[in-house]
PDB file of N, CA and C in Angstrom:
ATOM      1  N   UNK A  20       0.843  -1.169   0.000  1.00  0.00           N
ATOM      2  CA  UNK A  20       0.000   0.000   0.000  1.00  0.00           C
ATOM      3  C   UNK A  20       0.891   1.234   0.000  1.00  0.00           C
ATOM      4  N   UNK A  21       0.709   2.471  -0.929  1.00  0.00           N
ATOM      5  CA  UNK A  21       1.454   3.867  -0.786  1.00  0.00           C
ATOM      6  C   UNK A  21       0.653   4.563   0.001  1.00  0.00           C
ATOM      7  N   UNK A  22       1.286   5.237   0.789  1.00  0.00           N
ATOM      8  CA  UNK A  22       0.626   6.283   1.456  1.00  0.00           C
ATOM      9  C   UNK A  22       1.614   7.743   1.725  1.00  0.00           C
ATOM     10  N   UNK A  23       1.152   8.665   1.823  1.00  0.00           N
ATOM     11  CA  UNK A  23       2.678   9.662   1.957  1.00  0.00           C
ATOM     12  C   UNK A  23       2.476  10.161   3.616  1.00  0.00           C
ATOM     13  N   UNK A  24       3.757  10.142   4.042  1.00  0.00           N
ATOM     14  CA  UNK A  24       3.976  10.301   5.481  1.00  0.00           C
ATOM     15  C   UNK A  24       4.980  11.342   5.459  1.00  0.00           C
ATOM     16  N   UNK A  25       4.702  12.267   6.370  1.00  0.00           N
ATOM     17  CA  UNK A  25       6.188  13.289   6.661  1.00  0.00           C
ATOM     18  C   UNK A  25       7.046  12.700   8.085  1.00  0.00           C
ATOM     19  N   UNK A  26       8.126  12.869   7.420  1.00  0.00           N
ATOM     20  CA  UNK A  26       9.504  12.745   8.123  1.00  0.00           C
ATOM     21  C   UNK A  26      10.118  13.851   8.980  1.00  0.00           C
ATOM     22  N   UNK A  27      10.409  13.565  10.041  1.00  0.00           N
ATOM     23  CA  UNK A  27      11.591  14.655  10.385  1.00  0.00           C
ATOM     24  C   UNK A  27      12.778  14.672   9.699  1.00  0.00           C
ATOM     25  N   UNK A  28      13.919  15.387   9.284  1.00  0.00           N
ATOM     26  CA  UNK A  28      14.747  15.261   9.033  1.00  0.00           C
ATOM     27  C   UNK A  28      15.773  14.540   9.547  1.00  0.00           C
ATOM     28  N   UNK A  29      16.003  14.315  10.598  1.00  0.00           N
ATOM     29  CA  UNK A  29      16.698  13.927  11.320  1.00  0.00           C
ATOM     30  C   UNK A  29      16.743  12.662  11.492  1.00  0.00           C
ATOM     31  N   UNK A  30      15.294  11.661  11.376  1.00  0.00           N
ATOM     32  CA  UNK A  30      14.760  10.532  11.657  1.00  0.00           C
ATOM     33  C   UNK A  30      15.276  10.005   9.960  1.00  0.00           C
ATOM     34  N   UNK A  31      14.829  10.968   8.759  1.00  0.00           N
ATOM     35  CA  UNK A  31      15.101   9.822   7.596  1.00  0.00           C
ATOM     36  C   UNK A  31      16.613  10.059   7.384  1.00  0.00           C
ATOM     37  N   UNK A  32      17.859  10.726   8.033  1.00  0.00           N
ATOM     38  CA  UNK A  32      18.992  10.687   7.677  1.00  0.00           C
ATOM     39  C   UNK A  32      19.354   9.165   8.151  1.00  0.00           C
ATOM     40  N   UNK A  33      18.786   9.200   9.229  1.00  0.00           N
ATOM     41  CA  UNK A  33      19.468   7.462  10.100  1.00  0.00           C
ATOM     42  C   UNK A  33      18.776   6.588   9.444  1.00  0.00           C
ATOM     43  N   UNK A  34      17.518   6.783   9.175  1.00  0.00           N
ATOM     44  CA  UNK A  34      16.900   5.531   8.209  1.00  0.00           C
ATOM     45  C   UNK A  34      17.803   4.984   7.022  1.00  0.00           C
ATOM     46  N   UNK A  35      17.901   5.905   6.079  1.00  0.00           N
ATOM     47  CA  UNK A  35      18.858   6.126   4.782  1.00  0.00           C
ATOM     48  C   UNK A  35      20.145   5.698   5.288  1.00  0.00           C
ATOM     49  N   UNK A  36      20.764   5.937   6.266  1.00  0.00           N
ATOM     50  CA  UNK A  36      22.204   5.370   6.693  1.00  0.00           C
ATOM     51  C   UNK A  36      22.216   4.041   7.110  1.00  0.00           C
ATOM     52  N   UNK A  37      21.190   3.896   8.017  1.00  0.00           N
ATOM     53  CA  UNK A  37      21.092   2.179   8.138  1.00  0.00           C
ATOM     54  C   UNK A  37      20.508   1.200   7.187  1.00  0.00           C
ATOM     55  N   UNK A  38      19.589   2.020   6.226  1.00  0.00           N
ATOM     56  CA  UNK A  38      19.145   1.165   4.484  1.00  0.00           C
ATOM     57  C   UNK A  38      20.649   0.755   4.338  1.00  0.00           C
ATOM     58  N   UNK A  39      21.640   1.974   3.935  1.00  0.00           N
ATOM     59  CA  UNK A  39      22.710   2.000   3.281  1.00  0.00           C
ATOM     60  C   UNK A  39      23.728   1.020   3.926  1.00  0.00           C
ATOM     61  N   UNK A  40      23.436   0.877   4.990  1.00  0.00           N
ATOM     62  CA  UNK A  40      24.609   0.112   5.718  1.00  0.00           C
ATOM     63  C   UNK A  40      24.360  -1.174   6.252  1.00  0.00           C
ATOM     64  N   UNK A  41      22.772  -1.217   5.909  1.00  0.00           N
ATOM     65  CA  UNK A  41      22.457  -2.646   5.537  1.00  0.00           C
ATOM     66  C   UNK A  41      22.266  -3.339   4.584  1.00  0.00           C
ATOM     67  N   UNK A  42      22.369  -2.635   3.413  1.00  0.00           N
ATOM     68  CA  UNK A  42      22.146  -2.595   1.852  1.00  0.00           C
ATOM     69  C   UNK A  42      20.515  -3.883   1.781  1.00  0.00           C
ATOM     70  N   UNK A  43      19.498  -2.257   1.997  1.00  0.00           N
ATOM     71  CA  UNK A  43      17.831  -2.579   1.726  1.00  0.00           C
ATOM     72  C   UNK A  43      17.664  -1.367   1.554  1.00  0.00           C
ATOM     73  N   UNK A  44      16.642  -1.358   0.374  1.00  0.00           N
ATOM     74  CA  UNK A  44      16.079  -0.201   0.387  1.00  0.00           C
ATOM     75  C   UNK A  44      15.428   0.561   1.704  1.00  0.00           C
ATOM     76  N   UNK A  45      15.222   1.834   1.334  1.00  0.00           N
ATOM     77  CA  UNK A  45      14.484   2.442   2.452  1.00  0.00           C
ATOM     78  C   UNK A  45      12.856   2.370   2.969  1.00  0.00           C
ATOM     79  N   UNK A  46      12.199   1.464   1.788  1.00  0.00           N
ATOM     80  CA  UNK A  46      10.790   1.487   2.067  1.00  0.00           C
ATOM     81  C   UNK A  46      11.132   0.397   3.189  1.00  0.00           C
ATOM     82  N   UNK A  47      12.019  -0.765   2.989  1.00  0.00           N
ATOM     83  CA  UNK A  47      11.837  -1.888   3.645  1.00  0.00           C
ATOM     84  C   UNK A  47      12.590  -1.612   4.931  1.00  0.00           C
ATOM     85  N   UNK A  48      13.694  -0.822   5.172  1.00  0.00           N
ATOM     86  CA  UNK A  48      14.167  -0.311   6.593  1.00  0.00           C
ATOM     87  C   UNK A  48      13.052   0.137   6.988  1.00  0.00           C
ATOM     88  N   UNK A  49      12.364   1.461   6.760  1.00  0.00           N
ATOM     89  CA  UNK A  49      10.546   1.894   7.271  1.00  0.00           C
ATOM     90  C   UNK A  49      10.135   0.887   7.892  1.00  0.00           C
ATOM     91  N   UNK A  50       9.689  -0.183   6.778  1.00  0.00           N
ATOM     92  CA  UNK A  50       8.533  -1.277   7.379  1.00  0.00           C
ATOM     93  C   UNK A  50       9.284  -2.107   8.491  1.00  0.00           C
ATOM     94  N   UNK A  51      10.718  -2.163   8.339  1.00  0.00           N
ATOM     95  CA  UNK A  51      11.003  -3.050   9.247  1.00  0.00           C
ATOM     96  C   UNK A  51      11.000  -2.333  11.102  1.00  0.00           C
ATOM     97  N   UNK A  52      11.613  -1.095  10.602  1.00  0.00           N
ATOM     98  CA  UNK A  52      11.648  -0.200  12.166  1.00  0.00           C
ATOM     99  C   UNK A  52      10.780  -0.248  12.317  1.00  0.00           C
ATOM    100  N   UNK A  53       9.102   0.031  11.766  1.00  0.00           N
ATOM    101  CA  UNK A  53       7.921   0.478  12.153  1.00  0.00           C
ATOM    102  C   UNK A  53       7.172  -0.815  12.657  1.00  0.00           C
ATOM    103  N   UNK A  54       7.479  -1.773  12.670  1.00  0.00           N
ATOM    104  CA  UNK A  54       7.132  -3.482  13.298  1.00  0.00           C
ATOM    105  C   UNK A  54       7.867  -3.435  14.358  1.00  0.00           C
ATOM    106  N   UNK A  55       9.051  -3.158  14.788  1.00  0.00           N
ATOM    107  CA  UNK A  55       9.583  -3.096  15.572  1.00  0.00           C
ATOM    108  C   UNK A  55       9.336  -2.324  16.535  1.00  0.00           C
ATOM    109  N   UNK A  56       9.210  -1.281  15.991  1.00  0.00           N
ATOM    110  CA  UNK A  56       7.832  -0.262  17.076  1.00  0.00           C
ATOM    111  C   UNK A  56       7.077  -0.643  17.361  1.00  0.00           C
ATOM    112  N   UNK A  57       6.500  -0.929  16.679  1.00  0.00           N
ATOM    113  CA  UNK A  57       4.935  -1.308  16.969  1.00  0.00           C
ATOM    114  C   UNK A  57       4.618  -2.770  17.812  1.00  0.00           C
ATOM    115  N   UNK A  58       5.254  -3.360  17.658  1.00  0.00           N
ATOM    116  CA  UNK A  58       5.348  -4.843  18.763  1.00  0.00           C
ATOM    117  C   UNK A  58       6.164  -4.087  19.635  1.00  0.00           C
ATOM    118  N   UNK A  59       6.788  -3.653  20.415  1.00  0.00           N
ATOM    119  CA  UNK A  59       7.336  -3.473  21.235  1.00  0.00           C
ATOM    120  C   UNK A  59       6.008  -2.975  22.515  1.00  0.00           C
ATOM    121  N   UNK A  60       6.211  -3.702  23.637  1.00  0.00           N
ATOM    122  CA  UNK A  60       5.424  -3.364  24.532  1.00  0.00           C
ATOM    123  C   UNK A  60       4.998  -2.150  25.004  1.00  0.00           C
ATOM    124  N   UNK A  61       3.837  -1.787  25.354  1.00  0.00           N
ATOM    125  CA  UNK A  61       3.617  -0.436  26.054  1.00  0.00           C
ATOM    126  C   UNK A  61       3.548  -0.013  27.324  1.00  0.00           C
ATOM    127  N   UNK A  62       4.920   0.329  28.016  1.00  0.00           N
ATOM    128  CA  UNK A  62       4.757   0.347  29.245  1.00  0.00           C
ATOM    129  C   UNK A  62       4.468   1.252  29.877  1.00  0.00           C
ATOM    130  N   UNK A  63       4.724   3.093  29.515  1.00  0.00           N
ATOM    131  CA  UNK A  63       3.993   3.778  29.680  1.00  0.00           C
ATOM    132  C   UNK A  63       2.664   3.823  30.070  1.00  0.00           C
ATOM    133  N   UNK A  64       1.563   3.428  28.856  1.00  0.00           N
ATOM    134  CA  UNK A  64       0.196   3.477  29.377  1.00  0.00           C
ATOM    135  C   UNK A  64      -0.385   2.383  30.592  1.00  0.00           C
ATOM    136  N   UNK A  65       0.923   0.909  30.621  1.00  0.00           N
ATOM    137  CA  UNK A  65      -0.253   0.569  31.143  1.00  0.00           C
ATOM    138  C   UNK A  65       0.378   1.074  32.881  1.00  0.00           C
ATOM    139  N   UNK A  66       1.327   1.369  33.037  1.00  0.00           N
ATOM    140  CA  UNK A  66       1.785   1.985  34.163  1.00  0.00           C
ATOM    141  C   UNK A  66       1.229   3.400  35.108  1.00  0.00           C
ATOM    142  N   UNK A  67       0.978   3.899  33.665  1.00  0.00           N
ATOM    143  CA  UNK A  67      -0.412   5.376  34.478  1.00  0.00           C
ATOM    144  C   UNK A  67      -1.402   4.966  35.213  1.00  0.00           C
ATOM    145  N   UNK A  68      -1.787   5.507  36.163  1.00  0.00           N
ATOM    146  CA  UNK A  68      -2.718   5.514  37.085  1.00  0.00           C
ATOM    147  C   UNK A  68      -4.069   6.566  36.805  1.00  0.00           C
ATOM    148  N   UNK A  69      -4.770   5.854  36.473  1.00  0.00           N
ATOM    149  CA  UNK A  69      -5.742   7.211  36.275  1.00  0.00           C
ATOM    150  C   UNK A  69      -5.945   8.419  36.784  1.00  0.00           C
ATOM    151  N   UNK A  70      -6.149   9.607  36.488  1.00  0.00           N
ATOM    152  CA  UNK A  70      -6.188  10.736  36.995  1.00  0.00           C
ATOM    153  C   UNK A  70      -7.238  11.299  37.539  1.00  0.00           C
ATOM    154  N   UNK A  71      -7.019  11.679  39.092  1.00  0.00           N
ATOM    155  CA  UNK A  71      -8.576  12.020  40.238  1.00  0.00           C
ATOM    156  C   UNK A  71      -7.999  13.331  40.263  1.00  0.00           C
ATOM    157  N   UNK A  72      -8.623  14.207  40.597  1.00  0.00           N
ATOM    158  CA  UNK A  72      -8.859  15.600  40.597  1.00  0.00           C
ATOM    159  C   UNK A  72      -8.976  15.516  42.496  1.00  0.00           C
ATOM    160  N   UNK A  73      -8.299  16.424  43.019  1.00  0.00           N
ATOM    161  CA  UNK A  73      -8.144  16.375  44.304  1.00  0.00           C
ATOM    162  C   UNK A  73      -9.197  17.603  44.868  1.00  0.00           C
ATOM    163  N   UNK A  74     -10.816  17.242  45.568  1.00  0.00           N
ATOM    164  CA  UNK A  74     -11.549  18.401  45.843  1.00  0.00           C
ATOM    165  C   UNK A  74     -11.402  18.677  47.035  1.00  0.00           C
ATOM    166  N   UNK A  75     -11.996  20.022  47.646  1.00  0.00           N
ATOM    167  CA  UNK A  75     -12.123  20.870  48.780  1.00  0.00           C
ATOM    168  C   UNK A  75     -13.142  21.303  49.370  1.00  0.00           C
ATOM    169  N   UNK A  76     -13.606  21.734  49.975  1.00  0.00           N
ATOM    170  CA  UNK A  76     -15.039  22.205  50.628  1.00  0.00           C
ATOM    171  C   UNK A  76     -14.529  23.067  51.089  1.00  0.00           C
ATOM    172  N   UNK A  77     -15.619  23.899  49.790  1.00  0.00           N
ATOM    173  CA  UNK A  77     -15.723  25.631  49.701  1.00  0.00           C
ATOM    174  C   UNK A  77     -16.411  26.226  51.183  1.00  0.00           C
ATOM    175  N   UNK A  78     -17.348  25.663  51.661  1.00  0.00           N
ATOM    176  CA  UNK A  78     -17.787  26.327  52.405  1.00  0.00           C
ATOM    177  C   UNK A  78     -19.262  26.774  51.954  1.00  0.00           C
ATOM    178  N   UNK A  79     -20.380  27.431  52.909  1.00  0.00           N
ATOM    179  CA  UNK A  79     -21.285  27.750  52.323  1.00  0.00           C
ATOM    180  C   UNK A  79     -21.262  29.092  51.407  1.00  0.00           C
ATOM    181  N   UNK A  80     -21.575  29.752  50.170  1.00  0.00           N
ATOM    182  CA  UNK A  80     -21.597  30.570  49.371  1.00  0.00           C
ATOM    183  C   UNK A  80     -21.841  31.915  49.967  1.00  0.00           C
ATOM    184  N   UNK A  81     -21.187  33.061  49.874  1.00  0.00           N
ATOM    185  CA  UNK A  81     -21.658  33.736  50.437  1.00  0.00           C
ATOM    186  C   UNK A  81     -22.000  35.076  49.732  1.00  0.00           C
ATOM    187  N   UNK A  82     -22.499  35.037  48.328  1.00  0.00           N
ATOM    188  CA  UNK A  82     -23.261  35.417  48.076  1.00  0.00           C
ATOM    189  C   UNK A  82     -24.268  34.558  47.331  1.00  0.00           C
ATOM    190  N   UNK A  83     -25.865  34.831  46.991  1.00  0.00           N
ATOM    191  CA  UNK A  83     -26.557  34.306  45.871  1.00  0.00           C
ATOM    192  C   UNK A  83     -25.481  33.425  44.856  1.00  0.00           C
ATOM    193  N   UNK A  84     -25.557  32.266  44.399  1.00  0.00           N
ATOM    194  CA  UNK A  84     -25.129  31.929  43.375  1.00  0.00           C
ATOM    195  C   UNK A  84     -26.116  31.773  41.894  1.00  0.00           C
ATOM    196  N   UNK A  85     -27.502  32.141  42.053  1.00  0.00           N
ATOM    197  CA  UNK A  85     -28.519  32.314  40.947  1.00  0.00           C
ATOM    198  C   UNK A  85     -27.782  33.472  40.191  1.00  0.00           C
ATOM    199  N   UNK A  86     -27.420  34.771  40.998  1.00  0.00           N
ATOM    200  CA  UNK A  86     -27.198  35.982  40.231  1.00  0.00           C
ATOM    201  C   UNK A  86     -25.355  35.677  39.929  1.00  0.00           C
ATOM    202  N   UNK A  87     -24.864  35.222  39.720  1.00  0.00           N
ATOM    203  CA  UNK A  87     -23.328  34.816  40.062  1.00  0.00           C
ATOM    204  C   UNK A  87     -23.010  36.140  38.570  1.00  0.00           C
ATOM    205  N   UNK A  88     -23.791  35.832  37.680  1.00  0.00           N
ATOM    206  CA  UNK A  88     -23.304  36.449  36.121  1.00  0.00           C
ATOM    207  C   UNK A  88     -23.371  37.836  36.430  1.00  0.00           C
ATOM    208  N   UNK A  89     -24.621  38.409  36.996  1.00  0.00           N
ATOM    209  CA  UNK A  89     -25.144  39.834  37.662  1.00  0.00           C
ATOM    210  C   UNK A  89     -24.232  40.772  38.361  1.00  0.00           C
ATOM    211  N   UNK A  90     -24.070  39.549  39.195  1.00  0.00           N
ATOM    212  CA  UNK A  90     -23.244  40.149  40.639  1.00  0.00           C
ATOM    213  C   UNK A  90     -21.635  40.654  39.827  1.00  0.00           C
ATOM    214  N   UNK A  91     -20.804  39.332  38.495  1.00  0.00           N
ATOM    215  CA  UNK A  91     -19.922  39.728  38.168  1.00  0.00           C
ATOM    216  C   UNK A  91     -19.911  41.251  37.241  1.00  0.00           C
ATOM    217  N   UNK A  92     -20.721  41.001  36.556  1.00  0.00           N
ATOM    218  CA  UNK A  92     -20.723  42.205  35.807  1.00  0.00           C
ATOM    219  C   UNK A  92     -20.857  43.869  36.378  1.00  0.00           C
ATOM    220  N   UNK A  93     -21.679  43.249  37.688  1.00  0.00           N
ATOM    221  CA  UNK A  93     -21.746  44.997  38.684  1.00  0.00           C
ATOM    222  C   UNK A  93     -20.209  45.257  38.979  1.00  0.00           C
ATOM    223  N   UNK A  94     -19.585  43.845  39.648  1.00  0.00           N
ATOM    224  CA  UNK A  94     -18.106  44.408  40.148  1.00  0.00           C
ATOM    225  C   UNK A  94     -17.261  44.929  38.978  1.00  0.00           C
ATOM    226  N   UNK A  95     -17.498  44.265  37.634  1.00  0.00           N
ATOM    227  CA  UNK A  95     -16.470  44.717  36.541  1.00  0.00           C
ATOM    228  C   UNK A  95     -17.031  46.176  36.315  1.00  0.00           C
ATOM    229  N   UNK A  96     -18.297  46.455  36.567  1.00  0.00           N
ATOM    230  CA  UNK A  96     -18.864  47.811  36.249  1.00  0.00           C
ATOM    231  C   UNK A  96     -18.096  49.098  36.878  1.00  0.00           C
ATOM    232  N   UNK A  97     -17.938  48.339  38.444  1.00  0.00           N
ATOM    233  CA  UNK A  97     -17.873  49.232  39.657  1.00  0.00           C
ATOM    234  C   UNK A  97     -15.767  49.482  39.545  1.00  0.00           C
ATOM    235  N   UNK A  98     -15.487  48.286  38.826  1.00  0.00           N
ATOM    236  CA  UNK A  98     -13.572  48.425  38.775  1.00  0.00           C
ATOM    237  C   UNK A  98     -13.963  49.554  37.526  1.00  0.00           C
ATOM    238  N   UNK A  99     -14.439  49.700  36.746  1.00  0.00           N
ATOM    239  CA  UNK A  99     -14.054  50.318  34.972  1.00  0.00           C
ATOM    240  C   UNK A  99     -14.238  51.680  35.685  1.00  0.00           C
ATOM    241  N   UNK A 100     -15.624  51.743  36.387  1.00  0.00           N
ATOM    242  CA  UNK A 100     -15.779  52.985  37.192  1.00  0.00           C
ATOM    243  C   UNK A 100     -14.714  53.602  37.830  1.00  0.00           C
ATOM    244  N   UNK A 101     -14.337  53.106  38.618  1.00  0.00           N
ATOM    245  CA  UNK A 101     -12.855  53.335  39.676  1.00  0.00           C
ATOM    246  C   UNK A 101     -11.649  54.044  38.592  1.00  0.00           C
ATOM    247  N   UNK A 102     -11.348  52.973  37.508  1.00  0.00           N
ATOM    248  CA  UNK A 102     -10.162  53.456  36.600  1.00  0.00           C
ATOM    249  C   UNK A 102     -10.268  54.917  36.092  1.00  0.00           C
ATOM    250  N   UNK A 103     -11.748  54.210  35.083  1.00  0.00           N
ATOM    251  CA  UNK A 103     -11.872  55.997  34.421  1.00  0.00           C
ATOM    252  C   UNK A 103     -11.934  56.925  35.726  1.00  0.00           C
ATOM    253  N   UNK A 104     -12.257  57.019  37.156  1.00  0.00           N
ATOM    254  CA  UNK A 104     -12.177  58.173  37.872  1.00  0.00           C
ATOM    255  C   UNK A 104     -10.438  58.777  38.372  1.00  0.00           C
ATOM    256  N   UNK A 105      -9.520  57.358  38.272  1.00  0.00           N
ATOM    257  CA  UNK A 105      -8.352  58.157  39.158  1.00  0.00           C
ATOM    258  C   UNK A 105      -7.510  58.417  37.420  1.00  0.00           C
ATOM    259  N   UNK A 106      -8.053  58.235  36.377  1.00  0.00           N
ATOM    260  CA  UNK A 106      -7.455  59.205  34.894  1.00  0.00           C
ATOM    261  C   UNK A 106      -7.743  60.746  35.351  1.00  0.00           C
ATOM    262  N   UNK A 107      -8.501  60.855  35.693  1.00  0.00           N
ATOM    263  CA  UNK A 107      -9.159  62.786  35.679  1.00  0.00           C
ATOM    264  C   UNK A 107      -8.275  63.430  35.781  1.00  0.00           C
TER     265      UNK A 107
END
């Protein structure tokens, strides 16, 4: 099967050197490194531990949380206020 894949540079210089210095073409160095990858075990994933999120207790709210959007927009109102007054 053809398919087109990009290379780093760096990765097809050693490919091409070990084709060359094994005398095989380079499609078949590819297929052969890329089996070799690819069977090679995965020990990374199965070694991760799933990831828990560590929570806290906020406490009871102390303002309304219905108006939460309200309440922000008065304080951003009441800072813009503040700025434009100490420009004068």
């Amino acid at each position: 099967m053809r398919s087109t894949v990009r290379i780093d540079d760096d990765l097809m210089v050693e490919l091409r050197a070990r084709a060359e210095a094994e005398s095989v073409s380079l499609t078949r160095m590819l297929n052969r490194t890329l089996r070799v990858g690819l069977s090679a075990p995965r020990k990374q994933t199965e070694k991760r531990r799933p990831f828990k999120q560590k929570t806290f207790r906020m406490g009871v709210p102390r303002v309304g949380v219905v108006k939460a959007l309200a309440l922000a927009a008065e304080l951003e109102d009441e800072e813009i206020t503040r700025k434009l007054s100490l420009r004068k």
